[in-house]
Amino acid sequence: RETIQTVIQECAIPLLAVRVSRQQVTPLLTFPRQAAASAIYLEADPLLNLQLARVLLPQARTVGVWVSTPAPAWLSSLRREARRLQFTLEEMRVSDDLEAVRALRPRLTRLDVVLLPPDSTLINEWSLKPLLLMTLRQGVPVFGGLTASYVEAGVLAAVVADEARLPEQMQRFIAELAHGRTPAPTYPTTVRVVINATVAQTLGLSADAVARARALFSR
């Protein structure tokens, strides 16, 4: 982080940060700098995972999600989307990864879905494995994650950046910066759905539901 901070502060030409999470890059963009800087976040917009969950699990009602303090910037839009999709959002207020693991256990029986927040302080290599073990034993599907590697690790499904098409968005941002404009940092505009077929089979999801989910953001 210190290296990135130094680059942003001392760089004399416009800078575009990519493949860095919103959590990581947002505080860095607040530092004084010589030239304009913007970012395309590593992760897809978290609310897209709620849309994915609704397609895969039309009967689901209660979604558990860990929330740090102070409330993260993505939470308000996630709440609105949960209401639109008729989900009840159960927010688990925690401050670190250990609390995240402890908070889930007593709530699992009343959750239909668990959503991973884009927060590496809470969800990381240490906490992900026990969280996935708990949810799989209870048959509770998990959605989300910063990248497709989370699905490879055992998350049921996630909406992630379509890296093959990311250069298109980067070119638009670079053109804006080159013309003296500073586009607001944003999520990737092109995304794709990744699904862990083994977990889907274990949870008894139908092939039709999986096919609908895979096609959700295709264009």
PDB file of C-alpha atoms in Angstrom:
ATOM      1  CA  ARG A   1       0.000   0.000   0.000  1.00  0.00           C
ATOM      2  CA  GLU A   2       2.826   2.445   0.804  1.00  0.00           C
ATOM      3  CA  THR A   3       4.306   1.866  -2.659  1.00  0.00           C
ATOM      4  CA  ILE A   4       0.978   2.571  -4.362  1.00  0.00           C
ATOM      5  CA  GLN A   5       0.480   5.666  -2.207  1.00  0.00           C
ATOM      6  CA  THR A   6       3.883   6.996  -3.231  1.00  0.00           C
ATOM      7  CA  VAL A   7       3.185   6.357  -6.923  1.00  0.00           C
ATOM      8  CA  ILE A   8      -0.174   8.149  -6.766  1.00  0.00           C
ATOM      9  CA  GLN A   9       1.236  11.139  -4.900  1.00  0.00           C
ATOM     10  CA  GLU A  10       4.353  11.581  -7.030  1.00  0.00           C
ATOM     11  CA  CYS A  11       3.081  10.587 -10.466  1.00  0.00           C
ATOM     12  CA  ALA A  12       3.047  13.675 -12.693  1.00  0.00           C
ATOM     13  CA  ILE A  13       0.778  12.169 -15.361  1.00  0.00           C
ATOM     14  CA  PRO A  14      -2.837  10.952 -15.070  1.00  0.00           C
ATOM     15  CA  LEU A  15      -3.107   7.553 -13.439  1.00  0.00           C
ATOM     16  CA  LEU A  16      -5.656   4.737 -13.797  1.00  0.00           C
ATOM     17  CA  ALA A  17      -5.629   1.977 -11.179  1.00  0.00           C
ATOM     18  CA  VAL A  18      -7.044  -1.413 -12.178  1.00  0.00           C
ATOM     19  CA  ARG A  19      -7.269  -4.822 -10.491  1.00  0.00           C
ATOM     20  CA  VAL A  20      -7.374  -3.155  -7.077  1.00  0.00           C
ATOM     21  CA  SER A  21     -10.422  -3.556  -4.855  1.00  0.00           C
ATOM     22  CA  ARG A  22     -12.611  -0.612  -3.930  1.00  0.00           C
ATOM     23  CA  GLN A  23     -11.632  -1.128  -0.300  1.00  0.00           C
ATOM     24  CA  GLN A  24      -7.937  -0.828  -1.151  1.00  0.00           C
ATOM     25  CA  VAL A  25      -7.959   1.989  -3.673  1.00  0.00           C
ATOM     26  CA  THR A  26     -10.529   4.417  -2.240  1.00  0.00           C
ATOM     27  CA  PRO A  27      -8.358   5.740   0.619  1.00  0.00           C
ATOM     28  CA  LEU A  28      -5.375   6.019  -1.725  1.00  0.00           C
ATOM     29  CA  LEU A  29      -7.272   8.288  -4.109  1.00  0.00           C
ATOM     30  CA  THR A  30      -7.904  10.760  -1.300  1.00  0.00           C
ATOM     31  CA  PHE A  31      -4.209  11.611  -0.931  1.00  0.00           C
ATOM     32  CA  PRO A  32      -2.915  14.866  -2.468  1.00  0.00           C
ATOM     33  CA  ARG A  33      -1.457  14.213  -5.910  1.00  0.00           C
ATOM     34  CA  GLN A  34       0.100  16.042  -8.842  1.00  0.00           C
ATOM     35  CA  ALA A  35      -2.212  14.686 -11.559  1.00  0.00           C
ATOM     36  CA  ALA A  36      -5.665  13.199 -11.996  1.00  0.00           C
ATOM     37  CA  ALA A  37      -6.257   9.623 -10.856  1.00  0.00           C
ATOM     38  CA  SER A  38      -9.146   7.203 -11.153  1.00  0.00           C
ATOM     39  CA  ALA A  39      -9.822   3.487 -10.829  1.00  0.00           C
ATOM     40  CA  ILE A  40     -11.738   0.531 -12.178  1.00  0.00           C
ATOM     41  CA  TYR A  41     -12.269  -1.718  -9.194  1.00  0.00           C
ATOM     42  CA  LEU A  42     -11.156  -5.333  -9.107  1.00  0.00           C
ATOM     43  CA  GLU A  43     -14.566  -6.673  -8.057  1.00  0.00           C
ATOM     44  CA  ALA A  44     -17.976  -6.443  -9.689  1.00  0.00           C
ATOM     45  CA  ASP A  45     -20.705  -4.416  -8.001  1.00  0.00           C
ATOM     46  CA  PRO A  46     -21.810  -6.484  -4.960  1.00  0.00           C
ATOM     47  CA  LEU A  47     -25.501  -6.012  -5.711  1.00  0.00           C
ATOM     48  CA  LEU A  48     -25.072  -8.115  -8.877  1.00  0.00           C
ATOM     49  CA  ASN A  49     -24.515 -11.126  -6.646  1.00  0.00           C
ATOM     50  CA  LEU A  50     -27.946 -10.556  -5.115  1.00  0.00           C
ATOM     51  CA  GLN A  51     -29.427 -10.632  -8.617  1.00  0.00           C
ATOM     52  CA  LEU A  52     -27.558 -13.866  -9.280  1.00  0.00           C
ATOM     53  CA  ALA A  53     -28.832 -15.387  -6.042  1.00  0.00           C
ATOM     54  CA  ARG A  54     -32.412 -14.517  -6.955  1.00  0.00           C
ATOM     55  CA  VAL A  55     -32.093 -16.279 -10.322  1.00  0.00           C
ATOM     56  CA  LEU A  56     -30.492 -19.404  -8.855  1.00  0.00           C
ATOM     57  CA  LEU A  57     -32.651 -19.517  -5.720  1.00  0.00           C
ATOM     58  CA  PRO A  58     -36.091 -18.043  -6.463  1.00  0.00           C
ATOM     59  CA  GLN A  59     -37.495 -19.255  -3.123  1.00  0.00           C
ATOM     60  CA  ALA A  60     -34.725 -17.766  -0.966  1.00  0.00           C
ATOM     61  CA  ARG A  61     -35.746 -15.058   1.481  1.00  0.00           C
ATOM     62  CA  THR A  62     -33.000 -14.272   4.013  1.00  0.00           C
ATOM     63  CA  VAL A  63     -29.476 -13.279   3.001  1.00  0.00           C
ATOM     64  CA  GLY A  64     -26.700 -12.974   5.550  1.00  0.00           C
ATOM     65  CA  VAL A  65     -23.864 -10.541   4.900  1.00  0.00           C
ATOM     66  CA  TRP A  66     -20.983  -9.372   7.076  1.00  0.00           C
ATOM     67  CA  VAL A  67     -20.720  -5.624   7.541  1.00  0.00           C
ATOM     68  CA  SER A  68     -17.793  -3.739   9.036  1.00  0.00           C
ATOM     69  CA  THR A  69     -17.940  -0.547  11.097  1.00  0.00           C
ATOM     70  CA  PRO A  70     -18.214   2.180   9.930  1.00  0.00           C
ATOM     71  CA  ALA A  71     -20.698   1.066   7.283  1.00  0.00           C
ATOM     72  CA  PRO A  72     -19.012   0.490   3.907  1.00  0.00           C
ATOM     73  CA  ALA A  73     -19.950   2.607   0.906  1.00  0.00           C
ATOM     74  CA  TRP A  74     -21.548  -0.308  -0.956  1.00  0.00           C
ATOM     75  CA  LEU A  75     -24.036  -1.128   1.809  1.00  0.00           C
ATOM     76  CA  SER A  76     -26.766   1.401   0.985  1.00  0.00           C
ATOM     77  CA  SER A  77     -27.117   0.222  -2.622  1.00  0.00           C
ATOM     78  CA  LEU A  78     -27.072  -3.405  -1.461  1.00  0.00           C
ATOM     79  CA  ARG A  79     -29.932  -2.698   0.944  1.00  0.00           C
ATOM     80  CA  ARG A  80     -31.981  -1.083  -1.822  1.00  0.00           C
ATOM     81  CA  GLU A  81     -31.372  -4.003  -4.161  1.00  0.00           C
ATOM     82  CA  ALA A  82     -32.275  -6.505  -1.447  1.00  0.00           C
ATOM     83  CA  ARG A  83     -35.622  -4.760  -0.973  1.00  0.00           C
ATOM     84  CA  ARG A  84     -36.243  -4.702  -4.709  1.00  0.00           C
ATOM     85  CA  LEU A  85     -35.543  -8.429  -4.960  1.00  0.00           C
ATOM     86  CA  GLN A  86     -37.638  -9.137  -1.846  1.00  0.00           C
ATOM     87  CA  PHE A  87     -34.703 -10.375   0.204  1.00  0.00           C
ATOM     88  CA  THR A  88     -34.411  -9.826   3.933  1.00  0.00           C
ATOM     89  CA  LEU A  89     -30.842  -8.721   4.553  1.00  0.00           C
ATOM     90  CA  GLU A  90     -29.401  -9.947   7.843  1.00  0.00           C
ATOM     91  CA  GLU A  91     -26.359  -7.805   8.562  1.00  0.00           C
ATOM     92  CA  MET A  92     -23.678  -9.358  10.753  1.00  0.00           C
ATOM     93  CA  ARG A  93     -21.707  -6.490  12.283  1.00  0.00           C
ATOM     94  CA  VAL A  94     -18.097  -7.537  12.796  1.00  0.00           C
ATOM     95  CA  SER A  95     -14.673  -5.908  12.922  1.00  0.00           C
ATOM     96  CA  ASP A  96     -12.312  -8.655  11.746  1.00  0.00           C
ATOM     97  CA  ASP A  97     -12.059 -12.130  10.220  1.00  0.00           C
ATOM     98  CA  LEU A  98     -12.251 -13.961  13.551  1.00  0.00           C
ATOM     99  CA  GLU A  99     -15.493 -12.204  14.432  1.00  0.00           C
ATOM    100  CA  ALA A 100     -16.815 -13.027  10.963  1.00  0.00           C
ATOM    101  CA  VAL A 101     -16.362 -16.753  11.592  1.00  0.00           C
ATOM    102  CA  ARG A 102     -17.895 -16.544  15.054  1.00  0.00           C
ATOM    103  CA  ALA A 103     -20.862 -14.464  13.908  1.00  0.00           C
ATOM    104  CA  LEU A 104     -21.996 -16.899  11.241  1.00  0.00           C
ATOM    105  CA  ARG A 105     -22.384 -20.083  13.271  1.00  0.00           C
ATOM    106  CA  PRO A 106     -25.425 -19.115  15.400  1.00  0.00           C
ATOM    107  CA  ARG A 107     -27.202 -17.537  12.420  1.00  0.00           C
ATOM    108  CA  LEU A 108     -26.820 -20.273   9.815  1.00  0.00           C
ATOM    109  CA  THR A 109     -30.077 -22.064  10.539  1.00  0.00           C
ATOM    110  CA  ARG A 110     -32.134 -19.002   9.619  1.00  0.00           C
ATOM    111  CA  LEU A 111     -30.211 -18.014   6.488  1.00  0.00           C
ATOM    112  CA  ASP A 112     -31.106 -19.081   2.948  1.00  0.00           C
ATOM    113  CA  VAL A 113     -28.065 -17.435   1.378  1.00  0.00           C
ATOM    114  CA  VAL A 114     -24.716 -16.074   2.545  1.00  0.00           C
ATOM    115  CA  LEU A 115     -23.139 -13.184   0.653  1.00  0.00           C
ATOM    116  CA  LEU A 116     -19.420 -12.487   0.879  1.00  0.00           C
ATOM    117  CA  PRO A 117     -18.702  -8.761   1.203  1.00  0.00           C
ATOM    118  CA  PRO A 118     -15.849  -7.229  -0.825  1.00  0.00           C
ATOM    119  CA  ASP A 119     -13.831  -6.776   2.360  1.00  0.00           C
ATOM    120  CA  SER A 120     -10.511  -8.584   2.775  1.00  0.00           C
ATOM    121  CA  THR A 121     -10.373  -7.597   6.442  1.00  0.00           C
ATOM    122  CA  LEU A 122     -13.345  -9.902   7.037  1.00  0.00           C
ATOM    123  CA  ILE A 123     -13.122 -12.431   4.206  1.00  0.00           C
ATOM    124  CA  ASN A 124      -9.635 -13.662   3.446  1.00  0.00           C
ATOM    125  CA  GLU A 125      -7.546 -16.831   3.132  1.00  0.00           C
ATOM    126  CA  TRP A 126      -7.790 -17.448   6.873  1.00  0.00           C
ATOM    127  CA  SER A 127     -11.548 -17.025   7.294  1.00  0.00           C
ATOM    128  CA  LEU A 128     -12.871 -18.329   3.975  1.00  0.00           C
ATOM    129  CA  LYS A 129     -12.196 -22.031   4.567  1.00  0.00           C
ATOM    130  CA  PRO A 130     -14.064 -22.381   7.895  1.00  0.00           C
ATOM    131  CA  LEU A 131     -16.910 -20.241   6.569  1.00  0.00           C
ATOM    132  CA  LEU A 132     -17.308 -22.461   3.518  1.00  0.00           C
ATOM    133  CA  LEU A 133     -17.138 -25.630   5.615  1.00  0.00           C
ATOM    134  CA  MET A 134     -19.903 -24.364   7.898  1.00  0.00           C
ATOM    135  CA  THR A 135     -22.187 -23.306   5.074  1.00  0.00           C
ATOM    136  CA  LEU A 136     -21.700 -26.466   3.033  1.00  0.00           C
ATOM    137  CA  ARG A 137     -22.524 -28.673   6.008  1.00  0.00           C
ATOM    138  CA  GLN A 138     -25.745 -26.735   6.542  1.00  0.00           C
ATOM    139  CA  GLY A 139     -26.565 -26.652   2.832  1.00  0.00           C
ATOM    140  CA  VAL A 140     -26.498 -22.851   2.705  1.00  0.00           C
ATOM    141  CA  PRO A 141     -25.180 -21.481  -0.616  1.00  0.00           C
ATOM    142  CA  VAL A 142     -22.514 -18.779  -0.623  1.00  0.00           C
ATOM    143  CA  PHE A 143     -22.281 -16.063  -3.265  1.00  0.00           C
ATOM    144  CA  GLY A 144     -19.709 -13.414  -4.073  1.00  0.00           C
ATOM    145  CA  GLY A 145     -15.988 -12.890  -3.796  1.00  0.00           C
ATOM    146  CA  LEU A 146     -13.587 -10.463  -5.396  1.00  0.00           C
ATOM    147  CA  THR A 147     -12.558 -12.816  -8.208  1.00  0.00           C
ATOM    148  CA  ALA A 148     -13.292 -16.225  -9.713  1.00  0.00           C
ATOM    149  CA  SER A 149     -10.750 -17.789  -7.340  1.00  0.00           C
ATOM    150  CA  TYR A 150     -13.355 -17.623  -4.571  1.00  0.00           C
ATOM    151  CA  VAL A 151     -15.650 -19.858  -6.615  1.00  0.00           C
ATOM    152  CA  GLU A 152     -12.772 -22.230  -7.260  1.00  0.00           C
ATOM    153  CA  ALA A 153     -12.298 -22.379  -3.470  1.00  0.00           C
ATOM    154  CA  GLY A 154     -15.905 -23.474  -2.856  1.00  0.00           C
ATOM    155  CA  VAL A 155     -18.225 -20.483  -3.199  1.00  0.00           C
ATOM    156  CA  LEU A 156     -21.320 -21.514  -5.170  1.00  0.00           C
ATOM    157  CA  ALA A 157     -21.340 -18.617  -7.618  1.00  0.00           C
ATOM    158  CA  ALA A 158     -20.196 -15.059  -8.176  1.00  0.00           C
ATOM    159  CA  VAL A 159     -20.415 -12.222 -10.635  1.00  0.00           C
ATOM    160  CA  VAL A 160     -16.875 -11.147 -11.498  1.00  0.00           C
ATOM    161  CA  ALA A 161     -15.177  -8.766 -13.887  1.00  0.00           C
ATOM    162  CA  ASP A 162     -14.908  -9.981 -17.467  1.00  0.00           C
ATOM    163  CA  GLU A 163     -11.179  -9.437 -17.792  1.00  0.00           C
ATOM    164  CA  ALA A 164     -11.178 -10.213 -21.511  1.00  0.00           C
ATOM    165  CA  ARG A 165     -13.324  -7.119 -22.089  1.00  0.00           C
ATOM    166  CA  LEU A 166     -11.844  -4.902 -19.392  1.00  0.00           C
ATOM    167  CA  PRO A 167      -9.478  -3.153 -21.865  1.00  0.00           C
ATOM    168  CA  GLU A 168     -12.532  -1.578 -23.559  1.00  0.00           C
ATOM    169  CA  GLN A 169     -13.486   0.208 -20.343  1.00  0.00           C
ATOM    170  CA  MET A 170      -9.853   1.069 -19.649  1.00  0.00           C
ATOM    171  CA  GLN A 171      -9.534   2.736 -23.044  1.00  0.00           C
ATOM    172  CA  ARG A 172     -12.550   4.942 -22.324  1.00  0.00           C
ATOM    173  CA  PHE A 173     -11.090   5.976 -18.966  1.00  0.00           C
ATOM    174  CA  ILE A 174      -7.671   6.661 -20.475  1.00  0.00           C
ATOM    175  CA  ALA A 175      -9.253   8.842 -23.162  1.00  0.00           C
ATOM    176  CA  GLU A 176     -11.095  10.850 -20.503  1.00  0.00           C
ATOM    177  CA  LEU A 177      -7.924  11.328 -18.476  1.00  0.00           C
ATOM    178  CA  ALA A 178      -5.963  12.310 -21.583  1.00  0.00           C
ATOM    179  CA  HIS A 179      -8.487  15.084 -22.269  1.00  0.00           C
ATOM    180  CA  GLY A 180      -8.154  16.539 -18.797  1.00  0.00           C
ATOM    181  CA  ARG A 181     -11.258  14.931 -17.331  1.00  0.00           C
ATOM    182  CA  THR A 182     -11.318  12.690 -14.268  1.00  0.00           C
ATOM    183  CA  PRO A 183     -13.877   9.878 -14.502  1.00  0.00           C
ATOM    184  CA  ALA A 184     -15.246   8.720 -11.169  1.00  0.00           C
ATOM    185  CA  PRO A 185     -13.859   5.409  -9.899  1.00  0.00           C
ATOM    186  CA  THR A 186     -16.279   2.635 -10.748  1.00  0.00           C
ATOM    187  CA  TYR A 187     -16.945  -1.076 -10.962  1.00  0.00           C
ATOM    188  CA  PRO A 188     -16.228  -3.052 -14.143  1.00  0.00           C
ATOM    189  CA  THR A 189     -19.009  -2.534 -16.685  1.00  0.00           C
ATOM    190  CA  THR A 190     -18.572  -5.944 -18.303  1.00  0.00           C
ATOM    191  CA  VAL A 191     -19.011  -8.937 -16.031  1.00  0.00           C
ATOM    192  CA  ARG A 192     -19.524 -12.676 -16.190  1.00  0.00           C
ATOM    193  CA  VAL A 193     -21.006 -15.372 -13.967  1.00  0.00           C
ATOM    194  CA  VAL A 194     -18.839 -18.152 -12.576  1.00  0.00           C
ATOM    195  CA  ILE A 195     -20.397 -21.195 -10.916  1.00  0.00           C
ATOM    196  CA  ASN A 196     -18.821 -24.059  -8.995  1.00  0.00           C
ATOM    197  CA  ALA A 197     -20.449 -27.052 -10.683  1.00  0.00           C
ATOM    198  CA  THR A 198     -19.536 -29.435  -7.869  1.00  0.00           C
ATOM    199  CA  VAL A 199     -21.098 -27.234  -5.197  1.00  0.00           C
ATOM    200  CA  ALA A 200     -24.159 -26.646  -7.386  1.00  0.00           C
ATOM    201  CA  GLN A 201     -24.645 -30.391  -7.716  1.00  0.00           C
ATOM    202  CA  THR A 202     -24.135 -30.935  -3.982  1.00  0.00           C
ATOM    203  CA  LEU A 203     -26.797 -28.323  -3.222  1.00  0.00           C
ATOM    204  CA  GLY A 204     -29.193 -29.900  -5.712  1.00  0.00           C
ATOM    205  CA  LEU A 205     -29.490 -26.985  -8.118  1.00  0.00           C
ATOM    206  CA  SER A 206     -31.152 -27.829 -11.413  1.00  0.00           C
ATOM    207  CA  ALA A 207     -29.306 -27.642 -14.709  1.00  0.00           C
ATOM    208  CA  ASP A 208     -31.926 -25.169 -15.962  1.00  0.00           C
ATOM    209  CA  ALA A 209     -31.305 -22.799 -13.045  1.00  0.00           C
ATOM    210  CA  VAL A 210     -27.557 -22.962 -13.611  1.00  0.00           C
ATOM    211  CA  ALA A 211     -28.019 -22.266 -17.328  1.00  0.00           C
ATOM    212  CA  ARG A 212     -30.226 -19.232 -16.589  1.00  0.00           C
ATOM    213  CA  ALA A 213     -27.663 -17.923 -14.138  1.00  0.00           C
ATOM    214  CA  ARG A 214     -24.776 -18.300 -16.577  1.00  0.00           C
ATOM    215  CA  ALA A 215     -26.714 -16.289 -19.157  1.00  0.00           C
ATOM    216  CA  LEU A 216     -27.713 -13.531 -16.723  1.00  0.00           C
ATOM    217  CA  PHE A 217     -25.093 -10.963 -17.734  1.00  0.00           C
ATOM    218  CA  SER A 218     -24.051 -12.328 -21.118  1.00  0.00           C
ATOM    219  CA  ARG A 219     -24.143  -9.880 -24.019  1.00  0.00           C
TER     220      ARG A 219
END
